Coordinates of C-alpha atoms in Angstrom, one line a residue:
M1 CA 72.5 -16.6 -83.2
I2 CA 72.6 -13.6 -81.5
L3 CA 69.8 -12.2 -83.4
A4 CA 67.8 -15.3 -82.9
F5 CA 67.6 -15.6 -79.5
Q6 CA 66.6 -12.0 -79.7
L7 CA 64.0 -12.7 -81.9
V8 CA 62.8 -15.4 -79.7
S9 CA 62.4 -13.2 -76.9
F10 CA 60.5 -10.3 -78.3
T11 CA 58.2 -13.2 -79.8
Y12 CA 57.6 -14.5 -76.1
I13 CA 57.1 -10.9 -74.0
W14 CA 54.7 -9.7 -77.1
I15 CA 52.6 -13.5 -76.7
T16 CA 52.7 -12.6 -72.5
L17 CA 52.1 -8.8 -72.5
I18 CA 49.7 -7.9 -75.0
P19 CA 46.6 -10.2 -73.7
N20 CA 47.5 -8.7 -70.0
V21 CA 47.4 -4.6 -71.8
C22 CA 44.0 -5.8 -73.4
A23 CA 42.2 -7.5 -70.1
A24 CA 43.5 -4.2 -68.7
S25 CA 41.9 -1.7 -71.1
N26 CA 38.8 -3.9 -70.9
I27 CA 38.0 -3.8 -67.3
K28 CA 38.4 0.1 -67.5
M29 CA 35.9 0.6 -70.7
T30 CA 33.5 -1.6 -68.8
H31 CA 33.7 0.4 -65.3
Q32 CA 33.3 3.6 -67.7
R33 CA 30.5 1.9 -69.1
C34 CA 28.7 0.8 -65.8
S35 CA 29.3 4.4 -64.2
S36 CA 27.4 5.8 -66.8
S37 CA 24.7 3.2 -66.5
M38 CA 24.7 4.0 -62.8
K39 CA 24.1 7.4 -63.3
Q40 CA 21.2 7.1 -65.9
T41 CA 19.8 4.1 -63.6
C42 CA 19.9 6.7 -60.5
K43 CA 18.6 9.4 -62.7
Q44 CA 15.6 7.3 -63.5
E45 CA 15.3 6.2 -59.7
T46 CA 14.5 9.6 -58.9
R47 CA 12.3 10.6 -61.6
M48 CA 10.6 7.6 -60.8
K49 CA 10.5 8.7 -57.0
K50 CA 9.6 12.5 -57.7
D51 CA 6.4 10.9 -59.6
D52 CA 5.8 9.0 -57.1
S53 CA 5.8 11.7 -54.7
T54 CA 4.1 13.4 -57.0
K55 CA 0.9 10.5 -57.5
V56 CA 0.8 10.1 -53.3
R57 CA 0.9 13.8 -52.7
P58 CA -3.3 14.0 -52.6
Q59 CA -3.3 10.4 -51.3
K60 CA -1.9 12.1 -48.4
Y61 CA -4.5 14.6 -47.6
E62 CA -6.7 12.4 -47.7
Q63 CA -5.2 10.1 -45.3
L64 CA -4.3 13.5 -43.2
L65 CA -7.9 14.2 -43.1
H66 CA -8.9 10.8 -42.4
I67 CA -11.6 10.8 -45.3
E68 CA -10.8 7.0 -46.1
D69 CA -10.9 5.7 -42.8
N70 CA -14.3 7.3 -41.4
D71 CA -18.0 7.2 -43.2
F72 CA -19.1 10.3 -43.8
A73 CA -22.1 10.0 -44.7
M74 CA -23.4 10.3 -41.1
R75 CA -23.4 13.3 -39.3
P76 CA -20.8 14.1 -36.6
G77 CA -21.1 12.7 -33.8
F78 CA -24.1 10.5 -35.0
G79 CA -26.4 8.9 -31.8
G80 CA -25.2 11.6 -29.3
S81 CA -26.5 15.4 -29.1
P82 CA -27.1 17.0 -31.8
V83 CA -24.2 19.2 -34.1
P84 CA -24.6 22.5 -33.5
V85 CA -23.9 24.3 -36.8
G86 CA -23.4 28.3 -37.0
I87 CA -24.9 30.6 -39.6
D88 CA -23.7 34.0 -40.6
V89 CA -24.8 35.7 -43.7
H90 CA -23.6 39.1 -45.7
V91 CA -26.2 40.1 -48.3
E92 CA -24.6 41.0 -51.1
S93 CA -28.2 42.7 -53.0
I94 CA -31.6 42.7 -53.2
D95 CA -31.9 42.0 -57.2
S96 CA -35.7 42.6 -57.9
I97 CA -39.4 43.0 -55.5
S98 CA -41.9 41.4 -57.7
E99 CA -45.2 42.4 -56.7
T100 CA -47.0 41.1 -59.5
N101 CA -45.1 37.4 -58.7
M102 CA -44.9 38.5 -54.8
D103 CA -41.2 37.6 -54.5
F104 CA -37.8 39.2 -54.3
T105 CA -34.3 38.0 -55.8
M106 CA -31.4 38.2 -53.1
T107 CA -27.7 37.4 -53.5
F108 CA -25.5 36.9 -50.4
Y109 CA -23.0 34.7 -49.0
L110 CA -24.0 32.2 -46.8
R111 CA -21.2 30.6 -44.1
H112 CA -21.8 27.3 -42.1
Y113 CA -19.7 26.6 -39.2
W114 CA -19.1 23.1 -37.5
K115 CA -17.2 21.1 -35.9
D116 CA -16.1 17.5 -37.1
E117 CA -13.5 15.9 -34.6
R118 CA -13.1 13.1 -37.7
L119 CA -11.6 15.9 -40.1
S120 CA -8.8 16.8 -37.5
F121 CA -5.3 16.5 -38.4
P122 CA -1.9 17.4 -36.6
S123 CA -0.3 20.7 -37.4
T124 CA 2.7 21.7 -35.7
A125 CA 2.2 25.4 -37.0
N126 CA -2.0 25.2 -36.3
K127 CA -2.5 26.1 -39.7
S128 CA -6.1 25.3 -41.8
M129 CA -6.2 23.6 -45.3
T130 CA -8.5 25.5 -47.7
F131 CA -10.3 23.8 -50.7
D132 CA -12.8 24.0 -53.2
H133 CA -16.3 22.2 -54.0
R134 CA -14.5 18.8 -55.2
L135 CA -13.4 17.8 -51.6
I136 CA -17.5 19.0 -50.2
R137 CA -18.6 15.7 -52.1
K138 CA -16.3 13.4 -49.6
I139 CA -17.3 14.5 -46.2
W140 CA -20.4 15.6 -44.4
V141 CA -21.8 19.1 -44.9
P142 CA -25.3 20.3 -43.4
D143 CA -28.0 20.4 -45.6
I144 CA -29.5 23.6 -45.9
F145 CA -32.2 24.8 -47.8
F146 CA -34.5 27.5 -48.3
V147 CA -38.3 27.5 -47.3
H148 CA -40.8 29.1 -49.9
S149 CA -37.8 29.6 -52.1
K150 CA -38.9 29.5 -56.2
R151 CA -35.1 29.2 -57.9
S152 CA -31.7 29.1 -56.3
F153 CA -28.5 28.5 -57.8
I154 CA -25.0 28.8 -56.7
H155 CA -22.7 31.1 -58.9
D156 CA -19.9 28.9 -61.1
T157 CA -18.0 31.4 -62.8
T158 CA -15.4 31.1 -63.2
M159 CA -15.4 27.7 -61.1
E160 CA -18.1 26.8 -58.6
N161 CA -17.8 29.6 -55.6
I162 CA -17.5 27.0 -52.7
M163 CA -14.8 27.7 -50.2
L164 CA -14.4 24.9 -47.5
R165 CA -11.7 25.6 -44.6
V166 CA -10.7 22.8 -42.1
H167 CA -8.7 23.8 -39.3
P168 CA -6.3 21.0 -37.3
D169 CA -8.8 20.5 -34.4
G170 CA -11.8 19.6 -36.8
N171 CA -13.7 23.2 -36.9
V172 CA -14.6 23.7 -40.4
L173 CA -15.8 26.5 -42.5
L174 CA -17.8 26.3 -45.5
S175 CA -18.5 29.4 -47.4
L176 CA -21.4 30.1 -50.7
R177 CA -22.2 32.4 -53.0
I178 CA -26.0 32.0 -53.5
T179 CA -29.0 33.7 -55.3
V180 CA -32.4 32.9 -54.5
S181 CA -35.9 33.9 -55.4
A182 CA -38.3 33.4 -52.6
M183 CA -41.7 34.2 -51.8
C184 CA -43.0 37.2 -49.8
F185 CA -46.7 37.3 -49.0
M186 CA -47.3 40.9 -49.1
D187 CA -50.4 43.4 -48.2
F188 CA -51.6 45.8 -50.7
S189 CA -54.2 47.5 -48.9
R190 CA -52.0 50.4 -48.3
F191 CA -50.3 50.4 -51.9
P192 CA -48.4 52.2 -52.9
L193 CA -48.2 53.9 -49.4
D194 CA -47.4 50.6 -48.0
T195 CA -44.5 48.9 -46.5
Q196 CA -43.8 45.3 -47.0
N197 CA -42.3 42.6 -44.7
C198 CA -40.2 39.9 -46.0
S199 CA -38.1 37.6 -45.3
L200 CA -35.9 34.1 -45.9
E201 CA -36.0 31.4 -44.1
L202 CA -33.3 28.9 -43.9
E203 CA -34.2 25.2 -42.3
S204 CA -32.0 21.6 -42.3
Y205 CA -34.2 19.6 -44.6
A206 CA -33.2 16.0 -43.3
Y207 CA -32.0 16.6 -39.7
N208 CA -34.5 17.7 -36.9
E209 CA -33.9 19.1 -34.1
H210 CA -32.4 16.1 -32.1
D211 CA -29.6 16.0 -35.2
L212 CA -29.0 19.5 -36.3
M213 CA -29.1 22.5 -34.1
L214 CA -29.1 25.3 -36.0
Y215 CA -27.9 29.2 -34.7
W216 CA -26.7 32.7 -35.8
K217 CA -23.3 32.3 -35.2
H218 CA -22.5 35.9 -33.8
G219 CA -25.9 36.6 -32.5
N220 CA -27.5 39.8 -34.2
K221 CA -24.2 40.6 -35.5
S222 CA -24.6 37.4 -37.9
L223 CA -26.7 39.1 -40.5
N224 CA -24.5 42.2 -42.8
T225 CA -25.1 44.2 -45.6
E226 CA -23.6 46.2 -48.3
E227 CA -23.4 49.9 -47.5
H228 CA -25.0 51.4 -50.1
M229 CA -27.4 49.3 -51.1
S230 CA -30.8 50.4 -52.9
L231 CA -33.6 49.1 -55.0
S232 CA -35.4 51.9 -57.3
Q233 CA -39.1 51.5 -55.8
F234 CA -38.4 50.6 -52.3
F235 CA -35.9 52.2 -48.9
I236 CA -34.5 49.2 -47.4
E237 CA -35.6 50.5 -43.6
D238 CA -34.2 47.2 -41.8
F239 CA -32.6 44.0 -41.9
S240 CA -32.5 41.9 -38.3
A241 CA -31.8 38.1 -38.1
S242 CA -33.9 35.7 -36.1
S243 CA -34.7 32.4 -35.4
G244 CA -37.5 29.8 -34.8
L245 CA -39.1 26.1 -34.9
A246 CA -41.2 25.0 -37.6
F247 CA -43.3 22.0 -37.1
Y248 CA -43.5 18.7 -39.6
S249 CA -46.7 16.7 -38.2
S250 CA -44.8 13.5 -40.0
T251 CA -40.8 13.9 -38.8
G252 CA -40.9 16.6 -36.1
W253 CA -39.4 20.0 -35.4
Y254 CA -36.8 21.5 -36.8
N255 CA -34.7 24.7 -36.3
R256 CA -35.5 27.6 -38.7
L257 CA -33.3 30.9 -39.2
F258 CA -34.8 34.3 -40.7
I259 CA -33.6 37.3 -42.2
N260 CA -35.9 39.7 -42.1
F261 CA -35.9 43.2 -43.9
V262 CA -38.3 46.0 -44.1
L263 CA -39.2 48.0 -47.2
R264 CA -40.9 51.1 -47.7
R265 CA -42.2 52.1 -51.1
H266 CA -40.8 55.3 -52.9
I267 CA -44.1 58.0 -53.3
F268 CA -42.9 60.3 -55.6
F269 CA -43.2 58.4 -58.9
F270 CA -47.0 57.3 -58.0
V271 CA -47.8 60.8 -57.4
L272 CA -46.1 61.9 -60.8
Q273 CA -48.2 59.0 -62.4
T274 CA -51.3 58.8 -60.8
Y275 CA -52.2 61.2 -57.8
F276 CA -51.5 64.4 -59.9
P277 CA -53.1 63.4 -63.1
A278 CA -56.5 62.2 -61.1
I279 CA -56.3 65.9 -59.2
L280 CA -56.2 68.2 -62.2
M281 CA -59.2 65.9 -64.0
V282 CA -61.0 66.8 -60.8
M283 CA -60.1 70.1 -60.8
L284 CA -60.8 70.4 -64.6
S285 CA -64.6 69.2 -63.7
W286 CA -64.9 72.1 -61.9
V287 CA -64.7 74.3 -64.5
S288 CA -68.1 73.2 -66.3
F289 CA -69.4 75.2 -63.0
W290 CA -68.7 78.4 -64.4
I291 CA -69.5 78.1 -67.8
D292 CA -73.1 79.1 -68.9
R293 CA -76.1 76.4 -67.9
R294 CA -77.2 77.1 -71.4
A295 CA -74.0 76.1 -73.5
V296 CA -74.7 72.6 -73.4
P297 CA -72.2 71.1 -76.2
A298 CA -69.3 73.2 -73.9
R299 CA -70.3 71.5 -70.7
V300 CA -71.0 68.1 -72.0
S301 CA -67.9 67.7 -73.2
L302 CA -66.2 68.6 -71.0
G303 CA -67.4 66.0 -68.6
I304 CA -67.4 63.4 -71.0
T305 CA -63.7 63.8 -71.4
T306 CA -62.9 64.2 -68.0
V307 CA -64.6 60.8 -67.4
L308 CA -63.2 59.0 -69.7
T309 CA -59.2 60.5 -68.8
M310 CA -60.3 59.0 -65.0
S311 CA -61.2 55.4 -66.7
T312 CA -58.0 55.7 -68.2
I313 CA -56.1 56.2 -65.4
I314 CA -58.0 53.4 -63.2
T315 CA -57.1 51.1 -65.8
A316 CA -53.5 51.4 -66.5
V317 CA -53.0 51.4 -62.8
S318 CA -55.1 48.1 -62.2
A319 CA -52.7 46.7 -65.6
S320 CA -50.1 47.2 -63.2
T321 CA -50.4 46.1 -59.8
P322 CA -51.3 42.6 -58.5
Q323 CA -54.9 41.6 -59.2
V324 CA -56.2 41.2 -54.9
S325 CA -59.3 40.8 -54.1
Y326 CA -59.4 43.5 -51.5
L327 CA -59.4 47.4 -52.2
K328 CA -56.2 49.3 -52.7
A329 CA -55.3 52.6 -51.5
V330 CA -54.6 53.7 -54.8
D331 CA -58.1 52.1 -55.7
V332 CA -60.2 54.6 -52.8
Y333 CA -58.5 57.2 -54.3
L334 CA -58.7 56.9 -57.8
W335 CA -62.8 55.7 -57.4
V336 CA -63.3 58.7 -55.2
S337 CA -62.0 61.0 -57.9
S338 CA -63.9 59.1 -60.4
F339 CA -67.1 59.3 -58.5
L340 CA -66.7 63.5 -58.3
V341 CA -66.1 63.8 -62.2
F342 CA -69.3 61.5 -62.6
L343 CA -70.7 64.0 -60.5
S344 CA -70.5 66.8 -62.1
V345 CA -72.0 65.7 -65.0
I346 CA -75.0 64.4 -63.1
E347 CA -75.2 68.0 -61.7
Y348 CA -75.2 69.4 -65.1
A349 CA -77.9 66.9 -66.5
A350 CA -80.1 68.2 -63.1
V351 CA -79.5 72.1 -63.8
N352 CA -80.3 71.6 -67.8
Y353 CA -83.3 69.7 -66.8
L354 CA -84.1 72.5 -63.9
T355 CA -83.6 75.3 -66.4
T356 CA -85.5 73.7 -69.3
V357 CA -88.8 73.0 -66.6
E358 CA -88.8 76.4 -65.3
E359 CA -88.6 78.2 -69.0
R360 CA -91.2 76.4 -70.2
K361 CA -93.6 77.4 -67.1
Q362 CA -92.2 81.1 -67.8
F363 CA -93.4 80.4 -71.5
K364 CA -97.1 79.0 -71.0
K365 CA -97.4 81.9 -68.3
T366 CA -96.1 85.1 -70.2
G367 CA -95.5 83.9 -73.6
K368 CA -91.6 84.7 -73.5
I369 CA -88.8 83.3 -72.0
S370 CA -86.6 86.3 -71.1
R371 CA -88.7 86.8 -67.8
M372 CA -86.9 84.7 -65.8
Y373 CA -83.8 86.6 -66.1
N374 CA -82.5 89.8 -64.9
I375 CA -81.9 91.7 -68.5
D376 CA -83.8 92.4 -71.4
A377 CA -85.8 90.2 -73.3
V378 CA -83.6 91.1 -76.2
Q379 CA -80.6 89.7 -74.7
A380 CA -82.0 86.9 -73.4
M381 CA -80.6 83.4 -74.6
A382 CA -82.7 80.9 -76.8
F383 CA -82.3 77.2 -76.3
D384 CA -79.6 76.9 -78.5
G385 CA -76.9 78.3 -76.6
C386 CA -76.4 81.6 -78.1
Y387 CA -77.1 84.9 -77.1
H388 CA -79.9 86.8 -79.0
D389 CA -80.3 90.8 -78.7
S390 CA -84.0 90.9 -80.7
E391 CA -87.4 89.3 -80.5
I392 CA -86.9 88.5 -83.7
D393 CA -84.3 86.4 -82.9
M394 CA -86.4 85.1 -79.4
D395 CA -89.0 84.4 -81.9
Q396 CA -86.7 81.8 -84.6
T397 CA -86.5 79.9 -81.5
S398 CA -89.9 80.1 -80.1
P399 CA -92.0 76.7 -80.6
S400 CA -95.2 78.3 -80.7
L401 CA -94.6 80.7 -83.3
N402 CA -95.4 79.5 -86.8
S403 CA -93.8 80.6 -89.9
E404 CA -96.3 83.1 -90.9
D405 CA -95.7 84.7 -87.7
F406 CA -92.1 84.7 -88.7
M407 CA -92.5 86.2 -92.2
R408 CA -94.9 88.8 -90.9
R409 CA -92.2 89.9 -88.0
K410 CA -89.8 90.1 -90.4
S411 CA -91.0 92.2 -92.8
I412 CA -92.1 94.7 -90.5
R413 CA -88.4 94.9 -89.4
S414 CA -87.1 98.6 -89.5
P415 CA -83.7 100.2 -89.9
S416 CA -83.9 102.1 -86.6
T417 CA -84.4 98.6 -85.0
D418 CA -81.7 97.3 -86.8
S419 CA -79.3 100.4 -85.5
S420 CA -80.3 99.8 -81.8
R421 CA -80.0 96.3 -82.1
I422 CA -75.8 96.9 -82.7
K423 CA -76.6 99.3 -79.9
R424 CA -77.1 97.2 -77.5
R425 CA -75.2 94.1 -79.0
K426 CA -72.4 96.6 -77.7
S427 CA -73.4 97.4 -74.6
L428 CA -73.9 93.3 -74.0
G429 CA -70.4 92.9 -74.9
G430 CA -68.9 94.7 -71.9
H431 CA -71.5 92.8 -69.2
V432 CA -71.4 89.0 -70.0
G433 CA -69.5 88.1 -67.2
R434 CA -72.4 90.0 -65.0
I435 CA -74.8 87.9 -67.3
I436 CA -73.4 85.0 -66.7
L437 CA -73.2 84.8 -63.1
E438 CA -76.8 86.7 -63.3
N439 CA -78.5 84.0 -65.3
N440 CA -76.5 80.8 -63.0
H441 CA -78.9 78.2 -61.5
V442 CA -78.7 77.5 -57.8
I443 CA -77.0 74.3 -58.3
D444 CA -74.3 75.8 -59.9
T445 CA -73.9 78.5 -57.5
Y446 CA -73.6 76.0 -54.3
S447 CA -71.7 73.2 -57.0
R448 CA -68.9 76.0 -57.0
I449 CA -68.2 75.5 -53.2
L450 CA -69.6 72.2 -52.5
F451 CA -67.0 69.9 -55.1
P452 CA -63.9 72.1 -53.9
V453 CA -64.9 71.6 -50.1
V454 CA -65.6 68.0 -50.3
Y455 CA -62.3 67.7 -52.3
I456 CA -60.6 68.9 -50.4
L457 CA -61.7 67.4 -46.8
F458 CA -61.6 64.0 -48.3
N459 CA -57.4 64.5 -49.5
L460 CA -56.7 65.8 -45.7
F461 CA -58.6 62.2 -44.6
Y462 CA -56.7 59.9 -46.8
W463 CA -53.3 61.1 -46.3
G464 CA -53.6 61.4 -42.8
V465 CA -54.8 57.9 -42.7
Y466 CA -52.5 56.5 -45.2
V467 CA -49.6 58.7 -44.2

């Protein structure tokens, strides 16, 4: 009986307690499961918030600058006074100067300053914000272009060289790195002793003086250059900034800024390549005045050589300089030098002709050519340009002697004649210089003095005028 009572009690307790224990364990497991799921949910929510904040960040800048709230297709202060735009330039280099194309290429930093209150933003630290080229497409910027430019581009390595800086009060700085090839109206009347004045002109394309006022930000100090900037053919003498107005009949007056620079050409290269060879050719042509007038081949070949050389120099200089319709300084020098060389050839033609006329007159009067010389007949020079030391040799060149007279004179020659001929030839060898001086034509005598004097006076006048 006792045993049956214990069995019934144990069964009752088991039935009563086991469901409560299971329920408690289920509640605990459910709580743990809910806690882990809540943590995951919190993490997911935190991650979503971070992602959302990352996505919203550019929108905050756009909202901060009021880009979406304003129409930036219109200039600042539209309908009111013109917007002032300050400019300053830092010249990095002058890459090239082309006389043939009459242009120059320049690389520089162009900076714009203006105020756009639509871009103002609150800032406790009063710090500016800096952007790259992507923001420029969304706001208003000045439309500056280069007058008379042929080619221009903004450098884009490794990104476009554009910087935009916005201050809290709405002041904006836009900086660009640009290379421009523009025209330079050059005057070559003094080339290569010339000085060229070139300028790069900046102007707004769409906005006239009623909408945009263009000015140098810091006056004359707005234009800066590199300290050691040089060119191969020019000295850079001066850089200056100036401003003015340009008028167009259809659109009105526009503000225009000028970057002026003065270039003076190096002369040493042209002295070596052009002037010095021309001087040598002119002086070489004077040598013919000291050669005997009967040496026809020597004097003619020398004159022709100098004339052809001067023609070559003139052709080479013309090919390397612009083809202009007026006379250049180098053309004046080369053509005068060439004319003097040509005159030396004409001078010998006159000397040779007058010598021939005189000899014929003397031959008709005396029957001998040698009377016009201050030496013996056997030492006279014949028409072939060689010295002859016997009358028989003279007879070989005389047009009035026939072949029978020549054979008769040749047959009666004696050994004594030959010995005296040898003696006279030896005596002639020591007096060649005296013979040449005594037998020069008067034109040669005066040309030795006149030609150098004229050329020296021309050089004094030329370098005095152009230098």
